[in-house]
PDB file of C-alpha atoms in Angstrom:
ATOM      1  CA  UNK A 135      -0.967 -77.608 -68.142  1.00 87.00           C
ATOM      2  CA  UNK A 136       0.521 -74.975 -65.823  1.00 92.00           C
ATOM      3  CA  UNK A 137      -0.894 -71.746 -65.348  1.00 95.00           C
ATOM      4  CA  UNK A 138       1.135 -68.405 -63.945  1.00 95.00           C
ATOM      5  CA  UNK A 139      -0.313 -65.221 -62.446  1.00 95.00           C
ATOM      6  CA  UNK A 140       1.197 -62.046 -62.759  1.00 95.00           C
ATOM      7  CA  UNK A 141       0.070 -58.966 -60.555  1.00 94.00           C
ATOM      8  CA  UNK A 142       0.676 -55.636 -61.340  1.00 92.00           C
ATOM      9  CA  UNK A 143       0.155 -54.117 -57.852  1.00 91.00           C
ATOM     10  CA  UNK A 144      -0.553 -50.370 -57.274  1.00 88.00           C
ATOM     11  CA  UNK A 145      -2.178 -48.518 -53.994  1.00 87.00           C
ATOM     12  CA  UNK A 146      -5.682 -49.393 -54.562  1.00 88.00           C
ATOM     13  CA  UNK A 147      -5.954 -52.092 -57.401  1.00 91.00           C
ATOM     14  CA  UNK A 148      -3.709 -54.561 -59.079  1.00 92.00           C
ATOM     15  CA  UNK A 149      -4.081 -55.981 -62.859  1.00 94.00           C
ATOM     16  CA  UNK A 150      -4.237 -59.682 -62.739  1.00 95.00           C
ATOM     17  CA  UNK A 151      -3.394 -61.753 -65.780  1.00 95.00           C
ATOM     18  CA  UNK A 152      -3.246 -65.761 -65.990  1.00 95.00           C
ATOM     19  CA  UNK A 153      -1.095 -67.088 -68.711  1.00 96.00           C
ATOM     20  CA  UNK A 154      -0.802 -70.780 -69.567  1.00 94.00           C
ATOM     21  CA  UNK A 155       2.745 -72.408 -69.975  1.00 90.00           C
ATOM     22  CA  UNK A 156       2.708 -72.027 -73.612  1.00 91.00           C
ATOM     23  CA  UNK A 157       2.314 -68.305 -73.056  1.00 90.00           C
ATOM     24  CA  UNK A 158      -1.346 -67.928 -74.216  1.00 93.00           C
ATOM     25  CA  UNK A 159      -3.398 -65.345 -72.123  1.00 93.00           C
ATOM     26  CA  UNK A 160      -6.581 -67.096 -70.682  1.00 93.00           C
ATOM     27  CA  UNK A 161      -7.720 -64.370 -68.080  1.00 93.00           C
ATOM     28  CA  UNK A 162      -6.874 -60.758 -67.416  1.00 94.00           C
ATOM     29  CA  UNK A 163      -8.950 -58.434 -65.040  1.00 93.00           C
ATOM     30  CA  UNK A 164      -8.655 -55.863 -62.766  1.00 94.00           C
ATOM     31  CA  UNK A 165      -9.057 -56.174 -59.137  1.00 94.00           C
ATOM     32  CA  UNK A 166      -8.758 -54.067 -55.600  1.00 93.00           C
ATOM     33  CA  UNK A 167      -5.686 -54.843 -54.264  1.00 91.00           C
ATOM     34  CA  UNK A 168      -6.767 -56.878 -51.069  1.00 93.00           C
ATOM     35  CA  UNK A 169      -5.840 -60.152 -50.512  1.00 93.00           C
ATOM     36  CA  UNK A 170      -9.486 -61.539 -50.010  1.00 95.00           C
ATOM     37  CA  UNK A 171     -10.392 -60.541 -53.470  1.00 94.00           C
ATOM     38  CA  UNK A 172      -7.182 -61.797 -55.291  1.00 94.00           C
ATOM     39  CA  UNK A 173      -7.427 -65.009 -53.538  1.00 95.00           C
ATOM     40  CA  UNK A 174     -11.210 -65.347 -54.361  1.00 94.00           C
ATOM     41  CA  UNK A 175     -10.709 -64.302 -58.142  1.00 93.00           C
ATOM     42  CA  UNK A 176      -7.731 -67.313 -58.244  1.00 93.00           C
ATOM     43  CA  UNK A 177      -9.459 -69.927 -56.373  1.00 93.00           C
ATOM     44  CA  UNK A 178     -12.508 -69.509 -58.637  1.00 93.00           C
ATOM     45  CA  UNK A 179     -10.253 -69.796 -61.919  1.00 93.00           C
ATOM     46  CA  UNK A 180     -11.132 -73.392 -63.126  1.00 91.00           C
ATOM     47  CA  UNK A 181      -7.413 -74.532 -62.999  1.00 92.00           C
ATOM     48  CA  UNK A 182      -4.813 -75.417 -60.442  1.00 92.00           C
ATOM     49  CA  UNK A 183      -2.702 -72.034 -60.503  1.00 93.00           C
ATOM     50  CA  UNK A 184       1.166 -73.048 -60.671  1.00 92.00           C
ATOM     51  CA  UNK A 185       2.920 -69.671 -59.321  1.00 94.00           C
ATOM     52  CA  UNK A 186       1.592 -66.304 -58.069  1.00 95.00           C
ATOM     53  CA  UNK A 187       4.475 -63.482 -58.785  1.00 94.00           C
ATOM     54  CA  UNK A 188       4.657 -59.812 -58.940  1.00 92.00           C
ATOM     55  CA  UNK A 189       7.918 -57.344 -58.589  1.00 89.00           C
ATOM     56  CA  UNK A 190       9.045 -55.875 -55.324  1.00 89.00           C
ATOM     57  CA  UNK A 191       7.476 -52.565 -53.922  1.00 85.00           C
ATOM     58  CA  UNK A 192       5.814 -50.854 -50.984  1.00 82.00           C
ATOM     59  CA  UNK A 193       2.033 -53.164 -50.750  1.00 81.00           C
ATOM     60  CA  UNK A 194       4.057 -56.465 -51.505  1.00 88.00           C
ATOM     61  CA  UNK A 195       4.353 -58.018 -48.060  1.00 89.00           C
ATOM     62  CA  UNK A 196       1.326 -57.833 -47.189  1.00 89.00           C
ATOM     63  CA  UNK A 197       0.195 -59.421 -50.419  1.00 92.00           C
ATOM     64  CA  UNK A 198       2.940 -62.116 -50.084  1.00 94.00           C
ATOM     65  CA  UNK A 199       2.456 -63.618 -46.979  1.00 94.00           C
ATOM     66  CA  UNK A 200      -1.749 -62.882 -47.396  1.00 94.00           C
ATOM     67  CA  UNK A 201      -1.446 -65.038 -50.927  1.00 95.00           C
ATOM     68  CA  UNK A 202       0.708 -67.555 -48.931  1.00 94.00           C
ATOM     69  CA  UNK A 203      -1.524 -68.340 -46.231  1.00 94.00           C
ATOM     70  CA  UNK A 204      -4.036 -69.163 -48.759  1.00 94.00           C
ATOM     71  CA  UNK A 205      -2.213 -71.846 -50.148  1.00 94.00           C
ATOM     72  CA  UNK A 206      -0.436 -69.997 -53.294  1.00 95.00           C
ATOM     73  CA  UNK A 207       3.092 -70.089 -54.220  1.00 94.00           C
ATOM     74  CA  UNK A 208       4.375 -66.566 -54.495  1.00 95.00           C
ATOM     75  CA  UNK A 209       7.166 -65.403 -55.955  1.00 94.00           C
ATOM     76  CA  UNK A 210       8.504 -61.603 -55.218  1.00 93.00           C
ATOM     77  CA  UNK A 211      11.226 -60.637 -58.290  1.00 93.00           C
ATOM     78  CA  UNK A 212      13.599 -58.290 -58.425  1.00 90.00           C
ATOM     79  CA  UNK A 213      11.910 -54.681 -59.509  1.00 85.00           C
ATOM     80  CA  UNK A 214      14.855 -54.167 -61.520  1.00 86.00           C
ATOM     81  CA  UNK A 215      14.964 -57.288 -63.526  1.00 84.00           C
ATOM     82  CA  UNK A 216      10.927 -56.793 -64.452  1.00 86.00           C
ATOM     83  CA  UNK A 217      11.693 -53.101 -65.107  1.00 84.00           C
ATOM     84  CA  UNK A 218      14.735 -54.174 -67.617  1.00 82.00           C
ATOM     85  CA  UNK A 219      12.314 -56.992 -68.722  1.00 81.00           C
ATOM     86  CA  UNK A 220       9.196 -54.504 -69.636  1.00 81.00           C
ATOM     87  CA  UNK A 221      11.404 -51.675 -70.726  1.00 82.00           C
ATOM     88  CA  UNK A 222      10.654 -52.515 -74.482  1.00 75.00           C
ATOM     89  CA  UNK A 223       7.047 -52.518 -74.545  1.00 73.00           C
ATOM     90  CA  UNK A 224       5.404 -50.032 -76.054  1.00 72.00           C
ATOM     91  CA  UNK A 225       2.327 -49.169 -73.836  1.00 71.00           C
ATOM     92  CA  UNK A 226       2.952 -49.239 -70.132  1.00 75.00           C
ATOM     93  CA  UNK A 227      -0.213 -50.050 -68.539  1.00 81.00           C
ATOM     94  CA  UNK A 228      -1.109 -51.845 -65.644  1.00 80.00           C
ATOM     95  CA  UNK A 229      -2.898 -54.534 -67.663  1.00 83.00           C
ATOM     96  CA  UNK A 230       0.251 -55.182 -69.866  1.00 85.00           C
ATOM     97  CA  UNK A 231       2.991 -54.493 -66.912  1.00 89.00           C
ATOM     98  CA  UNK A 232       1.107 -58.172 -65.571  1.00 90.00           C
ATOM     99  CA  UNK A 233       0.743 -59.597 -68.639  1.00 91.00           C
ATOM    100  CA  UNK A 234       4.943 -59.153 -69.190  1.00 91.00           C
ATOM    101  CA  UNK A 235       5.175 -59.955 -65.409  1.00 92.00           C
ATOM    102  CA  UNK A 236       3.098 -63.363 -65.849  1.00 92.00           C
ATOM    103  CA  UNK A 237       5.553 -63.885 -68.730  1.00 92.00           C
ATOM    104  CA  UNK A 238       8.475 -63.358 -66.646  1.00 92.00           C
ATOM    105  CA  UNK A 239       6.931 -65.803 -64.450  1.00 92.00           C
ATOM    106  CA  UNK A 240       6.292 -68.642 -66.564  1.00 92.00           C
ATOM    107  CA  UNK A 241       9.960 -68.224 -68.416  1.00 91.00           C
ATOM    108  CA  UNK A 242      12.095 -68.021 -65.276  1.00 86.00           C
ATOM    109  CA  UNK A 243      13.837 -65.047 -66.018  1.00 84.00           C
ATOM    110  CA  UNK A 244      13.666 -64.045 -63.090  1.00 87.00           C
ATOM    111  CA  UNK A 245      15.844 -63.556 -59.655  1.00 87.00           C
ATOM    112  CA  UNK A 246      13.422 -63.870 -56.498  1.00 90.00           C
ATOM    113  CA  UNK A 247      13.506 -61.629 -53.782  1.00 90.00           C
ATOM    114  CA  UNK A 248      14.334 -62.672 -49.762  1.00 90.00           C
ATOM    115  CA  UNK A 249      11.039 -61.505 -48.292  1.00 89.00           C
ATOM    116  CA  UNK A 250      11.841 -60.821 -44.468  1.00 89.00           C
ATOM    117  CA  UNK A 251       8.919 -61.934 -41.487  1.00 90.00           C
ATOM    118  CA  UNK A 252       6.093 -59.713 -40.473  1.00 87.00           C
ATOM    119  CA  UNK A 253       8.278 -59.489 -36.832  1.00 91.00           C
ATOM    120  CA  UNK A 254      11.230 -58.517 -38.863  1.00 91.00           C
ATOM    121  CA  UNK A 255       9.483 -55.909 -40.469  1.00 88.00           C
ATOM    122  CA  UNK A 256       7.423 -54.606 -37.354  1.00 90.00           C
ATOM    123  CA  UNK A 257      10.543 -54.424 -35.673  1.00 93.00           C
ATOM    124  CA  UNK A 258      11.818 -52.519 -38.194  1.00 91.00           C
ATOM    125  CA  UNK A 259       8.445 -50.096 -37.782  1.00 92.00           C
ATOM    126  CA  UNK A 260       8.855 -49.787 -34.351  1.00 93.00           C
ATOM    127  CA  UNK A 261      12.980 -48.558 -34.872  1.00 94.00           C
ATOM    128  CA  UNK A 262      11.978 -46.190 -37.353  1.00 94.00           C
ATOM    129  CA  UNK A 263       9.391 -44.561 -35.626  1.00 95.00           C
ATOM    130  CA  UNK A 264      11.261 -44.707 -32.643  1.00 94.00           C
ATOM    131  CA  UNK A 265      14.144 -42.452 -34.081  1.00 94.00           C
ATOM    132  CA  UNK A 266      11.289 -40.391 -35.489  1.00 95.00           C
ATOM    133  CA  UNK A 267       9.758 -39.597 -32.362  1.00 95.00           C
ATOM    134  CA  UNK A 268      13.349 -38.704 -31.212  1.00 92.00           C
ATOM    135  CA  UNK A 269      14.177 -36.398 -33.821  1.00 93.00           C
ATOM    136  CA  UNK A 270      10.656 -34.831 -33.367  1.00 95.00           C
ATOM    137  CA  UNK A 271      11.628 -34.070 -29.528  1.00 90.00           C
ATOM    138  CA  UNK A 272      15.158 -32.429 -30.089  1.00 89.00           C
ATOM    139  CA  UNK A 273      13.453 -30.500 -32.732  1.00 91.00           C
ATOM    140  CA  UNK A 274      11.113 -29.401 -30.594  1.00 91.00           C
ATOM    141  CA  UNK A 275      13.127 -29.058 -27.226  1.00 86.00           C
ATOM    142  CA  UNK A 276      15.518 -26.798 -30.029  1.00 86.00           C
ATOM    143  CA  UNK A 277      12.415 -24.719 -31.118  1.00 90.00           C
ATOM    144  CA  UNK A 278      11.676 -24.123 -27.232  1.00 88.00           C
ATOM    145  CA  UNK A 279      14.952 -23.439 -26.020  1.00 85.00           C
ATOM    146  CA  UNK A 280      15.818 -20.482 -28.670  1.00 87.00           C
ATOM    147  CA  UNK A 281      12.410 -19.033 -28.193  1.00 88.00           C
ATOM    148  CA  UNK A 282      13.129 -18.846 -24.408  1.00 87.00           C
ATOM    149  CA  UNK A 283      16.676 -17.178 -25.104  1.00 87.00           C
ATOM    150  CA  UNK A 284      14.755 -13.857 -26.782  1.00 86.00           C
ATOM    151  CA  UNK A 285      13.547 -12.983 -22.772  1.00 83.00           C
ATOM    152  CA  UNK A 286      16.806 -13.990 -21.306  1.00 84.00           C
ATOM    153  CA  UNK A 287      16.015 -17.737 -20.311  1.00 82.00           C
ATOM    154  CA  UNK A 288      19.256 -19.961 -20.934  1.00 81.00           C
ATOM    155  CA  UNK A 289      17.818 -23.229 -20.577  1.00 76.00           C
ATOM    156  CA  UNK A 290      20.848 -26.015 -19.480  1.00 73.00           C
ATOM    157  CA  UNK A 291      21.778 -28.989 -21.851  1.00 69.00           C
ATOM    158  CA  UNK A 292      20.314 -31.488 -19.671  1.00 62.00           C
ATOM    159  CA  UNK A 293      18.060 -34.609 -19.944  1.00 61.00           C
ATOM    160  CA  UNK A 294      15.028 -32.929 -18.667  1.00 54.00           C
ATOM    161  CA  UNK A 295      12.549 -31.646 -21.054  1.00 56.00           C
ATOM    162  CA  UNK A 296      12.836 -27.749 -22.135  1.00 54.00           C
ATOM    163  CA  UNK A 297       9.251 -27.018 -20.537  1.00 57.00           C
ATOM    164  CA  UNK A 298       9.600 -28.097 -17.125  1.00 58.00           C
ATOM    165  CA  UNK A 299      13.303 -26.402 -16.718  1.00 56.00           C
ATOM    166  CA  UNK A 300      11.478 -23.148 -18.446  1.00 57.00           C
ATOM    167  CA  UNK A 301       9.125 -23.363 -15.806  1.00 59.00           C
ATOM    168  CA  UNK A 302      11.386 -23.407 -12.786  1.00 63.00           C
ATOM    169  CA  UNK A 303      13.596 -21.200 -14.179  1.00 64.00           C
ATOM    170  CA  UNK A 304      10.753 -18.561 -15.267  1.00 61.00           C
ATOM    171  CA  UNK A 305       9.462 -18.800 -11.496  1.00 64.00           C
ATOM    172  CA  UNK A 306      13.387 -18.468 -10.045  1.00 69.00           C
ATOM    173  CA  UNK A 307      13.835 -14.848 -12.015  1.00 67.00           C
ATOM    174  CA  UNK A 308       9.999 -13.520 -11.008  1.00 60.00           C
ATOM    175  CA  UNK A 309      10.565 -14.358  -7.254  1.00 67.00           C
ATOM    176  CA  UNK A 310      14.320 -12.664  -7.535  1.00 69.00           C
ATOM    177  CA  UNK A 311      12.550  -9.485  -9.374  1.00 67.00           C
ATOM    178  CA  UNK A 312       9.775  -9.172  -6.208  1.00 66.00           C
ATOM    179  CA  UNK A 313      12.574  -9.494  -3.724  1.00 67.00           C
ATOM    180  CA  UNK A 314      10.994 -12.973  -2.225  1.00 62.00           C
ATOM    181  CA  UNK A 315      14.560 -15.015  -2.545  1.00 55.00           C
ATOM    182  CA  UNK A 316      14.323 -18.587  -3.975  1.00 55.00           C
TER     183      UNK A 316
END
């Protein structure tokens, strides 16, 4: 007999539930969303576990490739298709949301999602902060420059930062005012 797990994944916990491939439900709990513990609660189960699957969101790669390096297969669907799937249910819980998920599972119904590599998505981390930190700067550089204009400092356009320029020009205009040249 083949068994499927569906995981209903939030920030802090996730609602397990094991369904067999006639659909029965032999095991539903609620866990902390750490890989450790999921692992430990599946590899205790008395029976080989078939497929691991959940629907895509923000805690799901690490959960993927965790669940995969402990031997599992996993299965990411499409949020969409689950959301389409569950939309007639009449409670929306986290306990039922795996229970239809596990059920998705086990009847294929179901496209799965490309998961990209941890470098992939570090890379991608590093870009976006990157572009972050840039934005951040300009703002700030902005912010300096028309605070300097109210006393009459006219910073240039260059690539130098706003402070240092301030400086030297802030020291230019005091030694001009004392008569003491450049």
């Amino acid at each position: 007999m083949e068994y499927y797990v569906g995981l209903d994944v939030s920030i802090r916990s996730c609602a397990m539930c094991i369904v067999e491939n006639k659909g029965k439900v032999c095991l539903e709990r609620e866990l902390p969303c750490e890989v450790e513990d999921i692992a430990d609660c599946l590899t205790a189960y008395e029976h080989p576990i078939e497929r691991v699957g959940f629907e895509a969101g923000a805690m799901i790669q690490h959960l993927f490739f965790g669940l995969q390096s402990k031997g599992f297969e996993v299965v990411c669907m499409e949020a969409r298709q689950v959301s389409a799937a569950l939309y007639a249910m009449r409670n929306k819980t986290d306990k039922s949301g795996a229970k239809g998920i596990a059920q998705i599972l086990r009847t294929g119904w179901f496209s799965p999602v490309h998961m990209k590599s941890r470098e992939a998505h570090g890379l991608r981390a590093l870009l976006s902060t990157r572009i972050a930190l840039l934005k951040k700067t300009m703002d700030l550089a902005n912010e300096v420059r028309g605070l300097l204009k109210i006393f009459g400092v006219r910073l240039p356009y260059t690539g130098q930062a706003p402070i240092s320029a301030a400086r030297g020009s802030l020291a230019r205009r005091w030694r001009m005012r004392r008569g003491l040249g450049r």
